[in-house]
Amino acid sequence: MAQLKLAILDDYQGIAPAYFNHLESRVEISSFPETLDPRDPTQHDALVQRLLPFDIILAMRERTPFAAKTIAALPNLKLLLTTGTRNLALDLEAFKRSNVAVAGTEGRPPGVNSTVQHTWALILGLARNIARDDAAVKRGAWQGSLGINLSGKTLGLLGLGKLGSQVGNIGALAFGMKVLAWSTNLTQEKADEQAHAQGLPAGTFAVAASKEEFFAHADIVSVHSVLSDRSRGIVGATEIANMRSSAFIINTSRGPLIEEQALLEALNAGRIRGAALDVFGSEPLPLDSPWRTTPWGQDGRSEVLLSPHMGYGEEELLRGWYRETAENLERWLNGQELLRKLN
């Protein structure tokens, strides 16, 4: 019987293979760290050709989408392993129709969520000009910019779920910030429940009376919404125009929540103080993307701080995910029931 084939996708740091070495006698392992975007027809065809021989695919959550068209073009596929407990880039019903089992992982370390920590790294990095000053010192310059004090400023949370409320907790307790929240169905009662879950008194998270009021009053807007058809473009030209000229916007959730062109125009015109982005509509960013090529912070443009979708790029988390997928694959090879099945 032919040896089964495993394709490891989008493992940018080359972490995964070490966790599958003990299965090499049973599975032929190939790694493809360069992402192909199947939303581009040419790249879709290339992705299908790449994956056609494989029985098993390991997908890092939400890096390579698998729509029904892609799944139907992979008749050899028997098992898809994904990191995380939820992967919105997978058409689970299409996998089920094709008799392809899908299983995820847990493995999230306790404590403050990694994306929350990264959100604060971006807020502080932007507020204190860390990247700009680091580059200046390394090229032989010295002070040329001034940071801002966060104490007493208004932190605006667009979305007050688990992540948003953890970000708000840090803002209130660590920096003495006022916390203002808004989402479509958010009430003060729900905001007080989230405050209570964080060990904070009722009223710590104030709910804006309207979306307009939220954007007009926040000094820092931090986006923490789930991407859906309803939330796509929830921050558009109108919302950005309503922001203070001294305000920052931070996005560690999903790129399409913000209308990219509207934000680019505002930043190029210097209409807000700056933006820090960890997520983008197209990932990895194309080399010719204006986010990469524009001289931000010069000639009246706003400051822009970028990171390559690292909100969950935490060593303990990713190593834990890959360890779990390897253990699950071994179970499957041994005829045991998969853990954390998603379909």
Short mmCIF file of C-alpha atoms in Angstrom, two decimals:
data_model
loop_
_atom_site.label_atom_id
_atom_site.label_comp_id
_atom_site.label_asym_id
_atom_site.label_seq_id
_atom_site.Cartn_x
_atom_site.Cartn_y
_atom_site.Cartn_z
CA MET A 1 0.00 0.00 0.00
CA ALA A 2 1.30 3.47 -0.97
CA GLN A 3 2.51 5.69 1.85
CA LEU A 4 0.11 8.43 2.89
CA LYS A 5 1.17 12.00 2.08
CA LEU A 6 0.91 15.00 4.44
CA ALA A 7 1.14 18.64 3.28
CA ILE A 8 1.98 21.25 5.92
CA LEU A 9 0.78 24.69 4.76
CA ASP A 10 1.78 28.23 5.72
CA ASP A 11 4.20 27.35 8.52
CA TYR A 12 6.13 30.61 8.14
CA GLN A 13 8.59 29.89 10.96
CA GLY A 14 9.20 26.22 10.07
CA ILE A 15 7.96 25.03 13.45
CA ALA A 16 5.68 22.14 12.47
CA PRO A 17 7.89 19.42 10.89
CA ALA A 18 9.73 18.60 14.13
CA TYR A 19 6.44 17.49 15.68
CA PHE A 20 5.78 14.99 12.87
CA ASN A 21 9.25 13.44 12.58
CA HIS A 22 8.25 10.35 14.55
CA LEU A 23 5.61 9.58 11.89
CA GLU A 24 7.96 9.67 8.89
CA SER A 25 7.92 5.88 8.54
CA ARG A 26 4.15 6.03 8.07
CA VAL A 27 3.59 9.37 6.34
CA GLU A 28 5.52 11.23 3.65
CA ILE A 29 5.77 14.84 4.88
CA SER A 30 6.07 17.95 2.67
CA SER A 31 6.06 21.56 3.84
CA PHE A 32 4.85 24.57 1.82
CA PRO A 33 5.57 27.78 3.76
CA GLU A 34 4.65 30.14 0.88
CA THR A 35 0.95 30.93 0.91
CA LEU A 36 -1.14 30.68 -2.26
CA ASP A 37 -4.39 32.67 -2.27
CA PRO A 38 -7.16 30.64 -3.96
CA ARG A 39 -9.29 33.77 -4.38
CA ASP A 40 -6.92 34.56 -7.26
CA PRO A 41 -7.85 32.11 -10.12
CA THR A 42 -4.22 31.57 -11.13
CA GLN A 43 -3.14 30.90 -7.56
CA HIS A 44 -6.18 28.65 -7.07
CA ASP A 45 -5.05 26.43 -9.93
CA ALA A 46 -1.50 26.39 -8.54
CA LEU A 47 -2.82 25.47 -5.08
CA VAL A 48 -4.85 22.56 -6.48
CA GLN A 49 -1.84 21.25 -8.39
CA ARG A 50 0.29 21.57 -5.27
CA LEU A 51 -2.15 19.67 -3.06
CA LEU A 52 -3.57 17.13 -5.52
CA PRO A 53 -1.30 14.22 -4.42
CA PHE A 54 -1.94 14.64 -0.69
CA ASP A 55 -4.16 12.55 1.58
CA ILE A 56 -3.74 14.82 4.62
CA ILE A 57 -3.39 18.60 4.89
CA LEU A 58 -2.35 20.62 7.92
CA ALA A 59 -3.64 24.19 7.62
CA MET A 60 -2.72 27.09 9.87
CA ARG A 61 -6.00 28.79 10.78
CA GLU A 62 -7.30 31.33 8.25
CA ARG A 63 -4.12 31.52 6.16
CA THR A 64 -5.21 29.40 3.17
CA PRO A 65 -8.99 29.38 2.57
CA PHE A 66 -10.66 26.13 1.52
CA ALA A 67 -13.92 26.80 -0.32
CA ALA A 68 -16.17 24.14 -1.87
CA LYS A 69 -14.53 24.57 -5.29
CA THR A 70 -11.06 23.86 -3.88
CA ILE A 71 -12.21 20.88 -1.81
CA ALA A 72 -13.99 19.30 -4.79
CA ALA A 73 -10.75 19.50 -6.81
CA LEU A 74 -8.84 17.40 -4.25
CA PRO A 75 -10.22 13.84 -4.58
CA ASN A 76 -7.34 12.23 -2.67
CA LEU A 77 -7.92 14.29 0.48
CA LYS A 78 -9.09 12.29 3.50
CA LEU A 79 -8.21 14.45 6.49
CA LEU A 80 -7.72 18.16 7.12
CA LEU A 81 -6.10 19.22 10.39
CA THR A 82 -6.33 22.87 11.37
CA THR A 83 -4.89 24.85 14.25
CA GLY A 84 -7.35 26.48 16.62
CA THR A 85 -10.91 25.68 17.61
CA ARG A 86 -12.42 27.71 14.78
CA ASN A 87 -11.28 28.36 11.23
CA LEU A 88 -13.70 30.57 9.28
CA ALA A 89 -11.67 30.00 6.09
CA LEU A 90 -12.89 26.39 5.90
CA ASP A 91 -16.18 25.33 4.26
CA LEU A 92 -16.98 22.60 6.78
CA GLU A 93 -20.13 21.50 4.98
CA ALA A 94 -18.20 21.01 1.74
CA PHE A 95 -15.61 18.92 3.58
CA LYS A 96 -18.43 16.82 5.01
CA ARG A 97 -19.97 16.28 1.57
CA SER A 98 -16.57 15.08 0.32
CA ASN A 99 -16.17 12.74 3.33
CA VAL A 100 -13.12 14.64 4.54
CA ALA A 101 -12.78 14.75 8.32
CA VAL A 102 -11.74 18.09 9.85
CA ALA A 103 -10.23 18.42 13.32
CA GLY A 104 -8.82 21.37 15.26
CA THR A 105 -6.85 22.06 18.41
CA GLU A 106 -7.18 23.78 21.77
CA GLY A 107 -3.79 24.47 23.31
CA ARG A 108 -4.25 28.15 24.22
CA PRO A 109 -2.08 29.09 27.22
CA PRO A 110 -3.91 30.51 30.26
CA GLY A 111 -3.78 34.18 31.19
CA VAL A 112 -3.99 37.30 29.06
CA ASN A 113 -4.73 36.38 25.44
CA SER A 114 -1.79 36.69 23.03
CA THR A 115 -3.75 39.00 20.70
CA VAL A 116 -4.55 41.27 23.66
CA GLN A 117 -0.84 41.47 24.47
CA HIS A 118 -0.03 42.25 20.84
CA THR A 119 -2.73 44.94 20.76
CA TRP A 120 -1.05 46.71 23.65
CA ALA A 121 2.37 46.29 22.02
CA LEU A 122 1.01 48.13 18.97
CA ILE A 123 -0.73 50.84 21.01
CA LEU A 124 2.41 51.55 23.01
CA GLY A 125 4.66 51.22 19.99
CA LEU A 126 2.62 53.81 18.12
CA ALA A 127 2.07 56.14 21.08
CA ARG A 128 5.78 56.13 22.01
CA ASN A 129 7.20 56.04 18.43
CA ILE A 130 9.22 52.91 19.22
CA ALA A 131 9.86 51.77 15.65
CA ARG A 132 10.69 55.28 14.42
CA ASP A 133 13.07 55.98 17.30
CA ASP A 134 14.72 52.56 17.03
CA ALA A 135 15.46 53.20 13.35
CA ALA A 136 16.74 56.71 14.15
CA VAL A 137 19.17 55.54 16.82
CA LYS A 138 20.49 52.76 14.59
CA ARG A 139 21.22 55.16 11.74
CA GLY A 140 23.08 57.56 14.07
CA ALA A 141 20.34 60.07 14.88
CA TRP A 142 18.86 60.92 18.28
CA GLN A 143 15.58 62.38 19.54
CA GLY A 144 13.26 63.64 16.85
CA SER A 145 9.76 62.74 18.02
CA LEU A 146 7.59 63.00 21.12
CA GLY A 147 5.36 60.31 22.59
CA ILE A 148 1.91 60.77 24.06
CA ASN A 149 0.73 59.97 27.60
CA LEU A 150 -2.15 57.48 27.65
CA SER A 151 -3.37 58.34 31.14
CA GLY A 152 -6.76 60.01 31.03
CA LYS A 153 -7.19 59.37 27.31
CA THR A 154 -10.28 57.60 25.97
CA LEU A 155 -9.77 54.05 24.73
CA GLY A 156 -12.49 53.14 22.24
CA LEU A 157 -13.26 49.44 21.91
CA LEU A 158 -15.11 48.50 18.73
CA GLY A 159 -16.43 45.21 20.07
CA LEU A 160 -16.54 44.19 23.72
CA GLY A 161 -16.16 40.43 23.71
CA LYS A 162 -13.48 38.47 25.54
CA LEU A 163 -10.57 40.15 23.75
CA GLY A 164 -12.00 43.66 23.75
CA SER A 165 -12.80 43.50 27.45
CA GLN A 166 -9.28 42.26 28.28
CA VAL A 167 -7.83 45.18 26.31
CA GLY A 168 -10.16 47.51 28.21
CA ASN A 169 -9.15 46.02 31.54
CA ILE A 170 -5.49 46.83 30.89
CA GLY A 171 -6.33 50.32 29.65
CA ALA A 172 -8.36 51.13 32.76
CA LEU A 173 -6.11 49.56 35.39
CA ALA A 174 -2.63 50.00 33.97
CA PHE A 175 -2.98 53.42 32.37
CA GLY A 176 -6.00 55.04 34.01
CA MET A 177 -7.78 55.41 30.68
CA LYS A 178 -11.46 56.03 30.18
CA VAL A 179 -12.99 53.11 28.26
CA LEU A 180 -15.73 53.70 25.71
CA ALA A 181 -17.28 50.77 23.82
CA TRP A 182 -19.62 50.29 20.90
CA SER A 183 -20.99 47.47 18.79
CA THR A 184 -24.29 46.99 17.01
CA ASN A 185 -26.20 45.33 19.87
CA LEU A 186 -24.12 46.37 22.87
CA THR A 187 -26.03 47.63 25.91
CA GLN A 188 -24.74 49.10 29.17
CA GLU A 189 -26.00 46.00 30.96
CA LYS A 190 -23.87 43.74 28.73
CA ALA A 191 -20.89 46.06 29.15
CA ASP A 192 -21.28 45.89 32.94
CA GLU A 193 -21.34 42.07 32.73
CA GLN A 194 -18.04 42.16 30.83
CA ALA A 195 -16.58 44.55 33.40
CA HIS A 196 -17.66 42.22 36.20
CA ALA A 197 -15.99 39.27 34.40
CA GLN A 198 -12.77 41.29 34.43
CA GLY A 199 -13.10 42.09 38.13
CA LEU A 200 -13.99 45.71 37.42
CA PRO A 201 -16.90 47.78 38.78
CA ALA A 202 -20.01 48.47 36.73
CA GLY A 203 -19.62 51.53 34.55
CA THR A 204 -15.91 50.96 33.87
CA PHE A 205 -16.82 50.22 30.26
CA ALA A 206 -19.16 53.02 29.14
CA VAL A 207 -21.30 52.36 26.06
CA ALA A 208 -21.42 55.09 23.45
CA ALA A 209 -24.90 56.34 22.61
CA SER A 210 -24.17 55.94 18.89
CA LYS A 211 -21.50 54.86 16.45
CA GLU A 212 -20.94 58.52 15.59
CA GLU A 213 -20.35 59.43 19.24
CA PHE A 214 -17.95 56.52 19.63
CA PHE A 215 -15.64 57.60 16.81
CA ALA A 216 -15.86 61.26 17.74
CA HIS A 217 -14.78 60.74 21.36
CA ALA A 218 -12.14 57.98 21.20
CA ASP A 219 -8.46 58.92 21.33
CA ILE A 220 -7.54 55.35 20.43
CA VAL A 221 -9.91 53.09 18.47
CA SER A 222 -9.08 49.39 18.88
CA VAL A 223 -11.02 46.99 16.65
CA HIS A 224 -12.20 43.70 18.21
CA SER A 225 -15.07 42.46 16.03
CA VAL A 226 -15.60 39.11 14.35
CA LEU A 227 -15.55 39.39 10.56
CA SER A 228 -18.92 38.63 8.95
CA ASP A 229 -20.95 39.93 6.04
CA ARG A 230 -22.55 42.41 8.43
CA SER A 231 -19.30 43.66 9.97
CA ARG A 232 -17.22 43.85 6.78
CA GLY A 233 -16.26 47.50 6.28
CA ILE A 234 -17.74 48.50 9.65
CA VAL A 235 -15.07 51.22 9.76
CA GLY A 236 -15.43 53.20 6.56
CA ALA A 237 -14.79 56.69 5.25
CA THR A 238 -17.60 58.19 7.34
CA GLU A 239 -16.29 56.71 10.59
CA ILE A 240 -12.67 57.68 9.88
CA ALA A 241 -13.73 61.24 8.99
CA ASN A 242 -15.51 61.43 12.35
CA MET A 243 -12.31 60.59 14.30
CA ARG A 244 -10.24 63.22 16.06
CA SER A 245 -7.21 64.46 14.17
CA SER A 246 -5.10 63.33 17.14
CA ALA A 247 -6.59 59.82 17.23
CA PHE A 248 -5.02 56.43 16.52
CA ILE A 249 -6.71 53.33 15.11
CA ILE A 250 -5.48 49.81 15.93
CA ASN A 251 -6.59 46.62 14.16
CA THR A 252 -5.59 43.17 15.41
CA SER A 253 -8.87 41.48 14.39
CA ARG A 254 -9.37 41.16 10.61
CA GLY A 255 -8.28 43.47 7.81
CA PRO A 256 -11.62 43.76 5.97
CA LEU A 257 -13.34 45.22 9.04
CA ILE A 258 -11.79 48.52 7.91
CA GLU A 259 -12.28 49.85 4.38
CA GLU A 260 -8.66 49.80 3.27
CA GLN A 261 -8.85 52.53 0.65
CA ALA A 262 -10.63 54.92 3.02
CA LEU A 263 -7.97 54.38 5.67
CA LEU A 264 -5.12 54.77 3.16
CA GLU A 265 -6.58 58.08 1.94
CA ALA A 266 -6.99 59.42 5.48
CA LEU A 267 -3.45 58.43 6.47
CA ASN A 268 -1.89 59.82 3.31
CA ALA A 269 -3.65 63.12 4.02
CA GLY A 270 -2.63 63.06 7.70
CA ARG A 271 -6.25 63.35 8.83
CA ILE A 272 -5.65 61.19 11.93
CA ARG A 273 -2.46 60.83 13.96
CA GLY A 274 -1.74 57.24 13.05
CA ALA A 275 -2.64 53.58 12.63
CA ALA A 276 -1.17 50.29 13.82
CA LEU A 277 -2.20 47.24 11.80
CA ASP A 278 -1.56 43.55 12.31
CA VAL A 279 -4.11 42.28 9.77
CA PHE A 280 -4.79 43.00 6.11
CA GLY A 281 -7.26 42.13 3.37
CA SER A 282 -4.59 40.20 1.48
CA GLU A 283 -2.00 38.23 3.46
CA PRO A 284 0.93 38.04 3.18
CA LEU A 285 1.00 41.65 1.99
CA PRO A 286 2.03 41.96 -1.68
CA LEU A 287 5.51 43.45 -2.10
CA ASP A 288 4.05 46.43 -3.96
CA SER A 289 1.35 47.11 -1.35
CA PRO A 290 1.09 50.82 -0.45
CA TRP A 291 1.34 49.76 3.18
CA ARG A 292 4.90 48.62 2.42
CA THR A 293 5.98 51.30 -0.04
CA THR A 294 4.56 54.59 1.31
CA PRO A 295 6.97 56.78 3.35
CA TRP A 296 4.66 56.98 6.37
CA GLY A 297 5.22 59.78 8.87
CA GLN A 298 6.79 62.02 6.23
CA ASP A 299 5.50 65.03 4.25
CA GLY A 300 2.34 65.34 6.33
CA ARG A 301 1.41 61.66 6.27
CA SER A 302 0.24 59.91 9.42
CA GLU A 303 2.39 57.50 11.38
CA VAL A 304 1.83 53.84 10.48
CA LEU A 305 3.09 50.83 12.44
CA LEU A 306 2.78 47.38 10.82
CA SER A 307 3.21 43.80 12.01
CA PRO A 308 2.71 40.61 9.93
CA HIS A 309 -0.41 39.11 11.59
CA MET A 310 1.42 38.24 14.81
CA GLY A 311 -1.46 38.65 17.26
CA TYR A 312 -1.56 34.90 17.79
CA GLY A 313 2.06 34.35 16.70
CA GLU A 314 3.18 33.32 20.14
CA GLU A 315 5.74 30.56 20.66
CA GLU A 316 3.84 28.62 23.31
CA LEU A 317 0.59 28.82 21.37
CA LEU A 318 1.85 27.72 17.95
CA ARG A 319 4.06 24.96 19.33
CA GLY A 320 1.10 23.70 21.36
CA TRP A 321 -1.14 23.70 18.28
CA TYR A 322 1.35 21.75 16.17
CA ARG A 323 1.93 19.27 19.01
CA GLU A 324 -1.83 18.65 19.19
CA THR A 325 -2.21 18.19 15.42
CA ALA A 326 0.63 15.64 15.40
CA GLU A 327 -1.01 13.73 18.26
CA ASN A 328 -4.34 13.80 16.44
CA LEU A 329 -2.79 12.57 13.20
CA GLU A 330 -1.22 9.65 15.08
CA ARG A 331 -4.63 8.77 16.53
CA TRP A 332 -6.14 8.80 13.06
CA LEU A 333 -3.36 6.59 11.66
CA ASN A 334 -3.98 4.15 14.51
CA GLY A 335 -7.70 3.98 13.74
CA GLN A 336 -8.68 5.90 16.88
CA GLU A 337 -11.33 8.59 17.01
CA LEU A 338 -10.14 12.11 16.20
CA LEU A 339 -10.20 14.67 18.98
CA ARG A 340 -11.82 18.09 18.49
CA LYS A 341 -13.67 17.21 15.29
CA LEU A 342 -15.15 20.25 13.55
CA ASN A 343 -17.48 18.53 11.05
#
